[in-house]
mmCIF file of C-alpha atoms in Angstrom:
data_model
loop_
_atom_site.group_PDB
_atom_site.id
_atom_site.type_symbol
_atom_site.label_atom_id
_atom_site.label_comp_id
_atom_site.label_asym_id
_atom_site.label_seq_id
_atom_site.Cartn_x
_atom_site.Cartn_y
_atom_site.Cartn_z
ATOM 1 C CA UNK F 1 -1.573 -24.797 14.792
ATOM 2 C CA UNK F 2 -1.571 -21.165 13.853
ATOM 3 C CA UNK F 3 -1.616 -18.615 16.655
ATOM 4 C CA UNK F 4 -1.437 -15.022 15.565
ATOM 5 C CA UNK F 5 -2.755 -11.674 16.614
ATOM 6 C CA UNK F 6 -3.029 -9.267 13.727
ATOM 7 C CA UNK F 7 -4.559 -5.927 12.916
ATOM 8 C CA UNK F 8 -5.551 -4.908 9.445
ATOM 9 C CA UNK F 9 -6.447 -1.478 8.211
ATOM 10 C CA UNK F 10 -8.737 -0.945 5.269
ATOM 11 C CA UNK F 11 -9.316 2.415 3.709
ATOM 12 C CA UNK F 12 -12.544 3.570 2.115
ATOM 13 C CA UNK F 13 -13.656 6.397 -0.126
ATOM 14 C CA UNK F 14 -15.387 8.530 1.038
ATOM 15 C CA UNK F 15 -15.676 7.171 4.601
ATOM 16 C CA UNK F 16 -12.798 5.776 6.654
ATOM 17 C CA UNK F 17 -12.994 2.520 8.535
ATOM 18 C CA UNK F 18 -10.234 0.880 10.532
ATOM 19 C CA UNK F 19 -10.843 -2.831 10.903
ATOM 20 C CA UNK F 20 -8.974 -4.276 13.856
ATOM 21 C CA UNK F 21 -9.103 -8.041 13.584
ATOM 22 C CA UNK F 22 -8.222 -10.706 16.099
ATOM 23 C CA UNK F 23 -7.027 -14.016 14.647
ATOM 24 C CA UNK F 24 -8.828 -17.068 15.977
ATOM 25 C CA UNK F 25 -6.383 -19.379 17.741
ATOM 26 C CA UNK F 26 -8.121 -22.682 16.932
ATOM 27 C CA UNK F 27 -6.236 -25.520 15.251
ATOM 28 C CA UNK F 28 -6.963 -25.961 11.547
ATOM 29 C CA UNK F 29 -5.738 -29.238 10.002
ATOM 30 C CA UNK F 30 -4.189 -29.147 6.535
ATOM 31 C CA UNK F 31 -6.854 -29.628 3.820
ATOM 32 C CA UNK F 32 -6.259 -32.926 2.003
ATOM 33 C CA UNK F 33 -2.711 -33.056 3.318
ATOM 34 C CA UNK F 34 -1.902 -29.685 1.768
ATOM 35 C CA UNK F 35 -1.124 -26.224 3.120
ATOM 36 C CA UNK F 36 -2.295 -25.522 6.647
ATOM 37 C CA UNK F 37 -5.188 -23.067 6.769
ATOM 38 C CA UNK F 38 -5.891 -20.031 8.927
ATOM 39 C CA UNK F 39 -9.142 -18.830 10.417
ATOM 40 C CA UNK F 40 -11.710 -16.740 8.533
ATOM 41 C CA UNK F 41 -13.225 -15.521 11.823
ATOM 42 C CA UNK F 42 -12.551 -11.879 12.673
ATOM 43 C CA UNK F 43 -14.064 -9.298 14.978
ATOM 44 C CA UNK F 44 -14.295 -5.868 13.378
ATOM 45 C CA UNK F 45 -14.107 -2.462 15.032
ATOM 46 C CA UNK F 46 -14.863 0.628 12.961
ATOM 47 C CA UNK F 47 -13.334 4.107 13.301
ATOM 48 C CA UNK F 48 -14.172 7.068 11.079
ATOM 49 C CA UNK F 49 -12.858 10.561 10.327
ATOM 50 C CA UNK F 50 -13.695 13.384 7.954
ATOM 51 C CA UNK F 51 -16.854 15.376 7.416
ATOM 52 C CA UNK F 52 -17.295 15.475 3.645
ATOM 53 C CA UNK F 53 -16.691 13.323 0.596
ATOM 54 C CA UNK F 54 -13.406 14.884 -0.517
ATOM 55 C CA UNK F 55 -11.735 13.311 2.523
ATOM 56 C CA UNK F 56 -9.740 10.285 1.445
ATOM 57 C CA UNK F 57 -7.205 7.839 2.883
ATOM 58 C CA UNK F 58 -4.861 6.145 0.418
ATOM 59 C CA UNK F 59 -2.472 3.860 2.274
ATOM 60 C CA UNK F 60 -1.598 2.280 5.620
ATOM 61 C CA UNK F 61 1.465 0.882 7.395
ATOM 62 C CA UNK F 62 1.164 -1.450 10.372
ATOM 63 C CA UNK F 63 4.322 -1.712 12.460
ATOM 64 C CA UNK F 64 2.649 -3.538 15.353
ATOM 65 C CA UNK F 65 -0.659 -3.404 17.230
ATOM 66 C CA UNK F 66 0.451 -0.204 18.971
ATOM 67 C CA UNK F 67 1.941 1.628 15.992
ATOM 68 C CA UNK F 68 -0.151 2.204 12.852
ATOM 69 C CA UNK F 69 -0.156 5.019 10.294
ATOM 70 C CA UNK F 70 -2.717 5.811 7.607
ATOM 71 C CA UNK F 71 -2.250 8.659 5.132
ATOM 72 C CA UNK F 72 -4.338 10.774 2.767
ATOM 73 C CA UNK F 73 -6.351 13.972 3.139
ATOM 74 C CA UNK F 74 -8.806 14.426 6.016
ATOM 75 C CA UNK F 75 -11.105 17.430 6.229
ATOM 76 C CA UNK F 76 -12.744 18.287 9.547
ATOM 77 C CA UNK F 77 -14.933 21.132 10.769
ATOM 78 C CA UNK F 78 -11.790 22.865 12.076
ATOM 79 C CA UNK F 79 -9.858 22.807 8.785
ATOM 80 C CA UNK F 80 -10.022 24.622 5.447
ATOM 81 C CA UNK F 81 -10.364 28.046 7.056
ATOM 82 C CA UNK F 82 -8.310 31.005 8.222
ATOM 83 C CA UNK F 83 -7.084 31.122 11.792
ATOM 84 C CA UNK F 84 -9.082 33.829 13.603
ATOM 85 C CA UNK F 85 -5.972 35.115 15.383
ATOM 86 C CA UNK F 86 -3.733 35.353 12.336
ATOM 87 C CA UNK F 87 -3.613 35.089 8.576
ATOM 88 C CA UNK F 88 -2.595 31.432 8.767
ATOM 89 C CA UNK F 89 -4.599 29.021 6.605
ATOM 90 C CA UNK F 90 -5.555 25.804 8.395
ATOM 91 C CA UNK F 91 -5.148 22.920 5.922
ATOM 92 C CA UNK F 92 -6.705 19.438 6.204
ATOM 93 C CA UNK F 93 -4.869 16.673 8.004
ATOM 94 C CA UNK F 94 -2.796 14.285 5.913
ATOM 95 C CA UNK F 95 -2.241 11.392 8.344
ATOM 96 C CA UNK F 96 -3.767 9.591 11.301
ATOM 97 C CA UNK F 97 -1.738 7.657 13.891
ATOM 98 C CA UNK F 98 -2.718 4.839 16.281
ATOM 99 C CA UNK F 99 -0.685 4.481 19.499
ATOM 100 C CA UNK F 100 -2.395 1.378 20.863
ATOM 101 C CA UNK F 101 -5.095 3.300 22.714
ATOM 102 C CA UNK F 102 -6.316 6.117 20.475
ATOM 103 C CA UNK F 103 -6.142 7.648 17.015
ATOM 104 C CA UNK F 104 -4.662 11.101 16.502
ATOM 105 C CA UNK F 105 -5.050 13.219 13.374
ATOM 106 C CA UNK F 106 -1.715 14.597 12.136
ATOM 107 C CA UNK F 107 -0.368 17.221 9.746
ATOM 108 C CA UNK F 108 2.978 16.255 8.285
ATOM 109 C CA UNK F 109 4.842 19.375 7.151
ATOM 110 C CA UNK F 110 8.105 19.509 5.238
ATOM 111 C CA UNK F 111 10.383 22.405 4.404
ATOM 112 C CA UNK F 112 10.231 23.334 0.726
ATOM 113 C CA UNK F 113 12.375 26.198 -0.549
ATOM 114 C CA UNK F 114 12.568 27.682 2.920
ATOM 115 C CA UNK F 115 8.862 27.508 3.744
ATOM 116 C CA UNK F 116 6.743 24.919 5.572
ATOM 117 C CA UNK F 117 4.779 22.929 3.023
ATOM 118 C CA UNK F 118 1.726 20.707 3.412
ATOM 119 C CA UNK F 119 0.483 18.200 0.837
ATOM 120 C CA UNK F 120 -1.929 15.238 0.812
ATOM 121 C CA UNK F 121 -0.053 12.003 1.364
ATOM 122 C CA UNK F 122 -0.468 9.015 -0.948
ATOM 123 C CA UNK F 123 1.839 6.350 0.445
ATOM 124 C CA UNK F 124 3.451 5.097 3.646
ATOM 125 C CA UNK F 125 6.018 2.335 4.223
ATOM 126 C CA UNK F 126 7.495 1.482 7.610
ATOM 127 C CA UNK F 127 10.218 -0.709 9.068
ATOM 128 C CA UNK F 128 9.847 0.421 12.693
ATOM 129 C CA UNK F 129 8.433 3.257 14.781
ATOM 130 C CA UNK F 130 11.413 5.488 13.997
ATOM 131 C CA UNK F 131 12.108 4.207 10.498
ATOM 132 C CA UNK F 132 9.212 5.187 8.273
ATOM 133 C CA UNK F 133 8.684 6.792 4.846
ATOM 134 C CA UNK F 134 5.805 8.865 3.525
ATOM 135 C CA UNK F 135 5.163 10.015 -0.025
ATOM 136 C CA UNK F 136 3.067 12.807 -1.471
ATOM 137 C CA UNK F 137 4.362 11.678 -4.846
ATOM 138 C CA UNK F 138 7.728 12.811 -3.429
ATOM 139 C CA UNK F 139 9.443 10.879 -0.605
ATOM 140 C CA UNK F 140 9.460 12.134 3.019
ATOM 141 C CA UNK F 141 11.779 10.743 5.681
ATOM 142 C CA UNK F 142 11.855 11.660 9.394
ATOM 143 C CA UNK F 143 15.162 13.076 10.615
ATOM 144 C CA UNK F 144 14.986 13.780 14.339
ATOM 145 C CA UNK F 145 11.737 15.584 15.077
ATOM 146 C CA UNK F 146 11.401 16.945 11.519
ATOM 147 C CA UNK F 147 10.666 15.543 8.097
ATOM 148 C CA UNK F 148 13.030 15.740 5.150
ATOM 149 C CA UNK F 149 11.537 16.177 1.675
ATOM 150 C CA UNK F 150 13.426 14.669 -1.236
ATOM 151 C CA UNK F 151 12.251 16.867 -4.101
ATOM 152 C CA UNK F 152 13.414 14.629 -6.926
ATOM 153 C CA UNK F 153 12.846 17.281 -9.599
ATOM 154 C CA UNK F 154 14.772 20.020 -7.800
ATOM 155 C CA UNK F 155 17.517 17.467 -7.132
ATOM 156 C CA UNK F 156 17.792 16.671 -10.856
ATOM 157 C CA UNK F 157 16.855 13.000 -10.381
ATOM 158 C CA UNK F 158 13.596 13.321 -12.366
ATOM 159 C CA UNK F 159 12.692 15.475 -15.345
ATOM 160 C CA UNK F 160 9.497 16.974 -16.764
ATOM 161 C CA UNK F 161 8.508 13.694 -18.399
ATOM 162 C CA UNK F 162 8.451 11.824 -15.088
ATOM 163 C CA UNK F 163 5.653 11.439 -12.563
ATOM 164 C CA UNK F 164 5.314 11.260 -8.812
ATOM 165 C CA UNK F 165 6.292 8.090 -6.932
ATOM 166 C CA UNK F 166 3.752 7.269 -4.189
ATOM 167 C CA UNK F 167 4.355 3.484 -4.070
ATOM 168 C CA UNK F 168 7.269 2.172 -1.969
ATOM 169 C CA UNK F 169 9.095 -1.014 -1.032
ATOM 170 C CA UNK F 170 12.549 -1.769 0.310
ATOM 171 C CA UNK F 171 14.714 -4.043 2.422
ATOM 172 C CA UNK F 172 15.860 -1.104 4.575
ATOM 173 C CA UNK F 173 15.991 2.691 4.450
ATOM 174 C CA UNK F 174 19.327 2.250 2.677
ATOM 175 C CA UNK F 175 17.682 0.187 -0.063
ATOM 176 C CA UNK F 176 14.374 1.794 -1.030
ATOM 177 C CA UNK F 177 12.446 1.653 -4.302
ATOM 178 C CA UNK F 178 9.798 4.229 -5.237
ATOM 179 C CA UNK F 179 7.436 3.907 -8.197
ATOM 180 C CA UNK F 180 4.393 5.585 -9.652
ATOM 181 C CA UNK F 181 2.988 7.699 -12.427
ATOM 182 C CA UNK F 182 4.321 7.668 -16.004
ATOM 183 C CA UNK F 183 6.215 4.460 -15.253
ATOM 184 C CA UNK F 184 8.647 6.317 -12.986
ATOM 185 C CA UNK F 185 10.951 4.264 -10.734
ATOM 186 C CA UNK F 186 13.752 5.535 -8.484
ATOM 187 C CA UNK F 187 16.105 3.822 -6.035
ATOM 188 C CA UNK F 188 17.680 5.239 -2.869
ATOM 189 C CA UNK F 189 20.789 3.591 -1.379
ATOM 190 C CA UNK F 190 20.963 5.713 1.762
ATOM 191 C CA UNK F 191 23.230 8.283 0.136
ATOM 192 C CA UNK F 192 22.097 8.966 -3.427
ATOM 193 C CA UNK F 193 19.128 8.619 -5.737
ATOM 194 C CA UNK F 194 19.058 6.832 -9.096
ATOM 195 C CA UNK F 195 16.312 6.876 -11.702
ATOM 196 C CA UNK F 196 15.551 3.427 -13.145
ATOM 197 C CA UNK F 197 14.239 3.282 -16.712
ATOM 198 C CA UNK F 198 11.069 1.207 -16.697
ATOM 199 C CA UNK F 199 10.411 1.114 -20.436
ATOM 200 C CA UNK F 200 6.774 2.134 -19.988
ATOM 201 C CA UNK F 201 4.726 5.263 -19.372
ATOM 202 C CA UNK F 202 1.902 3.312 -17.721
ATOM 203 C CA UNK F 203 1.241 4.118 -14.076
ATOM 204 C CA UNK F 204 2.983 1.693 -11.743
ATOM 205 C CA UNK F 205 0.175 0.956 -9.320
ATOM 206 C CA UNK F 206 2.101 -1.032 -6.711
ATOM 207 C CA UNK F 207 5.547 -2.415 -5.883
ATOM 208 C CA UNK F 208 6.530 -5.402 -3.766
ATOM 209 C CA UNK F 209 9.605 -7.550 -3.345
ATOM 210 C CA UNK F 210 11.376 -10.298 -1.428
ATOM 211 C CA UNK F 211 14.988 -10.683 -0.370
ATOM 212 C CA UNK F 212 17.026 -13.893 -0.667
ATOM 213 C CA UNK F 213 19.747 -14.183 1.989
ATOM 214 C CA UNK F 214 21.582 -16.888 0.062
ATOM 215 C CA UNK F 215 21.952 -14.953 -3.187
ATOM 216 C CA UNK F 216 21.920 -11.501 -1.543
ATOM 217 C CA UNK F 217 19.424 -10.388 -4.199
ATOM 218 C CA UNK F 218 15.926 -8.954 -4.198
ATOM 219 C CA UNK F 219 13.078 -9.999 -6.461
ATOM 220 C CA UNK F 220 10.845 -6.986 -7.144
ATOM 221 C CA UNK F 221 7.629 -6.809 -9.161
ATOM 222 C CA UNK F 222 5.696 -3.738 -10.303
ATOM 223 C CA UNK F 223 2.195 -4.099 -11.802
ATOM 224 C CA UNK F 224 1.522 -1.306 -14.304
ATOM 225 C CA UNK F 225 -1.745 -0.277 -15.944
ATOM 226 C CA UNK F 226 -4.135 2.598 -16.542
ATOM 227 C CA UNK F 227 -7.211 1.608 -14.570
ATOM 228 C CA UNK F 228 -10.295 0.940 -16.703
ATOM 229 C CA UNK F 229 -8.574 2.077 -19.911
ATOM 230 C CA UNK F 230 -8.109 -0.130 -22.950
ATOM 231 C CA UNK F 231 -4.323 -0.308 -22.667
ATOM 232 C CA UNK F 232 -2.633 -3.669 -22.186
ATOM 233 C CA UNK F 233 -1.329 -3.988 -18.607
ATOM 234 C CA UNK F 234 2.204 -5.058 -17.722
ATOM 235 C CA UNK F 235 3.987 -6.904 -14.949
ATOM 236 C CA UNK F 236 7.499 -5.493 -14.557
ATOM 237 C CA UNK F 237 10.506 -6.984 -12.752
ATOM 238 C CA UNK F 238 13.335 -4.821 -11.381
ATOM 239 C CA UNK F 239 16.510 -6.852 -11.789
ATOM 240 C CA UNK F 240 19.554 -6.775 -9.513
ATOM 241 C CA UNK F 241 21.450 -4.558 -11.998
ATOM 242 C CA UNK F 242 18.485 -2.136 -11.980
ATOM 243 C CA UNK F 243 17.418 -3.065 -15.470
ATOM 244 C CA UNK F 244 13.687 -3.690 -15.872
ATOM 245 C CA UNK F 245 12.247 -6.676 -17.692
ATOM 246 C CA UNK F 246 8.667 -7.596 -18.481
ATOM 247 C CA UNK F 247 7.273 -10.794 -16.987
ATOM 248 C CA UNK F 248 4.566 -12.937 -18.509
ATOM 249 C CA UNK F 249 1.018 -11.720 -17.876
ATOM 250 C CA UNK F 250 -1.455 -14.016 -19.667
ATOM 251 C CA UNK F 251 -4.551 -11.830 -19.135
ATOM 252 C CA UNK F 252 -4.131 -8.802 -21.452
ATOM 253 C CA UNK F 253 -7.719 -7.662 -20.847
ATOM 254 C CA UNK F 254 -7.422 -7.749 -17.043
ATOM 255 C CA UNK F 255 -5.545 -4.968 -15.239
ATOM 256 C CA UNK F 256 -2.638 -5.610 -12.887
ATOM 257 C CA UNK F 257 -3.018 -3.331 -9.878
ATOM 258 C CA UNK F 258 -1.386 -4.870 -6.816
ATOM 259 C CA UNK F 259 1.067 -7.646 -5.986
ATOM 260 C CA UNK F 260 2.240 -9.448 -2.841
ATOM 261 C CA UNK F 261 4.499 -12.435 -2.172
ATOM 262 C CA UNK F 262 7.028 -13.878 0.263
ATOM 263 C CA UNK F 263 9.080 -15.465 -2.510
ATOM 264 C CA UNK F 264 8.871 -15.707 -6.282
ATOM 265 C CA UNK F 265 7.456 -19.239 -6.159
ATOM 266 C CA UNK F 266 4.076 -18.030 -4.857
ATOM 267 C CA UNK F 267 3.067 -14.667 -6.311
ATOM 268 C CA UNK F 268 -0.394 -13.195 -5.702
ATOM 269 C CA UNK F 269 -1.731 -10.479 -8.012
ATOM 270 C CA UNK F 270 -5.008 -8.575 -8.135
ATOM 271 C CA UNK F 271 -6.720 -5.905 -10.192
ATOM 272 C CA UNK F 272 -9.228 -7.100 -12.756
ATOM 273 C CA UNK F 273 -9.535 -10.314 -10.756
ATOM 274 C CA UNK F 274 -7.295 -12.189 -8.327
ATOM 275 C CA UNK F 275 -4.571 -14.619 -9.369
ATOM 276 C CA UNK F 276 -1.807 -16.855 -8.050
ATOM 277 C CA UNK F 277 1.396 -17.690 -9.969
ATOM 278 C CA UNK F 278 3.269 -20.841 -8.916
ATOM 279 C CA UNK F 279 6.949 -21.821 -9.160
ATOM 280 C CA UNK F 280 6.437 -23.073 -12.724
ATOM 281 C CA UNK F 281 5.028 -19.723 -13.836
ATOM 282 C CA UNK F 282 1.506 -21.115 -14.139
ATOM 283 C CA UNK F 283 -1.316 -18.711 -13.293
ATOM 284 C CA UNK F 284 -4.532 -19.683 -11.527
ATOM 285 C CA UNK F 285 -7.458 -17.294 -11.306
ATOM 286 C CA UNK F 286 -9.487 -17.323 -8.088
ATOM 287 C CA UNK F 287 -12.961 -17.725 -9.582
ATOM 288 C CA UNK F 288 -14.579 -17.837 -6.140
ATOM 289 C CA UNK F 289 -14.241 -14.062 -5.819
ATOM 290 C CA UNK F 290 -16.757 -11.713 -7.515
ATOM 291 C CA UNK F 291 -15.864 -9.865 -10.698
ATOM 292 C CA UNK F 292 -15.156 -6.572 -8.914
ATOM 293 C CA UNK F 293 -11.995 -4.497 -9.290
ATOM 294 C CA UNK F 294 -9.493 -5.174 -6.506
ATOM 295 C CA UNK F 295 -7.119 -2.385 -5.461
ATOM 296 C CA UNK F 296 -4.705 -3.960 -2.989
ATOM 297 C CA UNK F 297 -3.459 -7.359 -1.862
ATOM 298 C CA UNK F 298 -1.308 -7.942 1.221
ATOM 299 C CA UNK F 299 -0.577 -10.930 3.402
ATOM 300 C CA UNK F 300 1.277 -12.475 6.306
ATOM 301 C CA UNK F 301 1.862 -15.812 4.580
ATOM 302 C CA UNK F 302 0.589 -17.779 1.592
ATOM 303 C CA UNK F 303 -2.317 -19.021 3.736
ATOM 304 C CA UNK F 304 -3.193 -15.651 5.275
ATOM 305 C CA UNK F 305 -3.926 -12.991 2.645
ATOM 306 C CA UNK F 306 -6.379 -10.108 2.320
ATOM 307 C CA UNK F 307 -7.778 -8.393 -0.762
ATOM 308 C CA UNK F 308 -9.581 -5.037 -0.705
ATOM 309 C CA UNK F 309 -11.185 -3.142 -3.551
ATOM 310 C CA UNK F 310 -14.111 -1.428 -5.225
ATOM 311 C CA UNK F 311 -17.688 -1.633 -3.910
ATOM 312 C CA UNK F 312 -16.277 -2.416 -0.485
ATOM 313 C CA UNK F 313 -14.936 -5.833 -1.403
ATOM 314 C CA UNK F 314 -12.944 -7.340 1.447
ATOM 315 C CA UNK F 315 -11.884 -10.982 1.309
ATOM 316 C CA UNK F 316 -9.538 -13.285 3.206
ATOM 317 C CA UNK F 317 -7.647 -16.295 1.797
ATOM 318 C CA UNK F 318 -6.815 -19.044 4.300
ATOM 319 C CA UNK F 319 -4.683 -21.229 2.051
ATOM 320 C CA UNK F 320 -7.654 -23.215 0.765
ATOM 321 C CA UNK F 321 -10.525 -20.839 0.015
ATOM 322 C CA UNK F 322 -11.701 -17.234 0.254
ATOM 323 C CA UNK F 323 -14.214 -15.675 2.609
ATOM 324 C CA UNK F 324 -15.807 -12.427 1.437
ATOM 325 C CA UNK F 325 -16.985 -10.023 4.132
ATOM 326 C CA UNK F 326 -20.157 -8.911 2.363
ATOM 327 C CA UNK F 327 -21.230 -6.427 5.048
ATOM 328 C CA UNK F 328 -19.098 -3.772 3.315
ATOM 329 C CA UNK F 329 -20.493 -4.187 -0.215
ATOM 330 C CA UNK F 330 -22.577 -1.004 0.019
ATOM 331 C CA UNK F 331 -19.595 1.312 0.503
ATOM 332 C CA UNK F 332 -17.591 2.829 -2.335
ATOM 333 C CA UNK F 333 -14.009 1.559 -2.284
ATOM 334 C CA UNK F 334 -11.283 0.149 -0.096
ATOM 335 C CA UNK F 335 -7.916 1.473 -1.258
ATOM 336 C CA UNK F 336 -5.533 -0.361 1.024
#
C-alpha cells in the first residue's frame, strides 16, 4: 500500500500554474508480481501571477506542503515603473513563496559591490526552510535575514570563457554542485569554491545525484546539449575525484535535458523523449509518451515520477505506465 501526500509545482511560459496534487491512498497491487504502482489520480488547483508574456518562472523547490519556492521574473501592474515618492525604480519580482495558506510575491536582493542588486532567478534548491540556495546564474545563500551573493567571476573562480550556473544539486550546503552554460561546473565545500573541468562547452541543462552511505560517495549526472541544435548531446558523470567522464548515450539525435534517480541502477532521463537506464546500462525508451520535448523530470521513487515539458505536456509514471494530463496541451511550456 502506498500512502503519500504530495504537492507538485509546474511552471509555464507565459502563464504560471501551481498544481497541488493529493495522492490517492488506495491499495495498488504489484503488476504481474513486479514493482508496486502508485495512483494516477490527482486533484489540481491552479494559481497564476504576472500580467504580460515576459513574465516567466524557471524552477521550483518543495520543502514540504507548507514551504514552497518558485523563482523567475514576475511582472505586475505595480512593477517596472518609478516610485512616485522617489527616484527608486520598482523592478519585477523574482520569486514567489507558499507558506501553507497563501502565495506571496518576493524580491530577492543581494549586495553587489556595495549596492543592492536585483536579478531574475533561474534556479532554486532547498534542504529545509532555512537552508536554501537560489541562482541567477550566480549562487545566492541566505545568511541571517540577508542573502549572500557568490560572484564567481569577481572571486576568481570563473573566467571570461565560463558561463552562469543556474542548475544545482548537493548532499548538504557544505557539498553543493552548480552547473550551467558553456559546460561550467563548480563545487562548494562550505568554505571554498572549485571549478570542475567538464570537457565540453555545451550547456549543462540539469544536474542530479545520489549518495551512497556505504561507500561515502556521490553519483552525479549532468545532461548537456544545445536545445534543438544539431550538436550531439552528452551525458556527463562527475566522479568522486572531481574528474568528469562521459557516460554512454545511445541516442545521438535526441537531446538530453533532465535527469532524476534515487540510485545509479534506475536512471530516468528526458529531453527529446523519455528513457530509463537499468543496472546493466540498458536503455528503454518510453514510447507511450508523445514525441514532444520534455524539459524536466523529477520523482519521489521509481514508481512515482513526473515529466513536464513543451506544449504543456505533463505526465505521471506509476511504475507500470504513464498517464498524460492532456488538459494542459494548449499552453506553451512547463519548465519545472
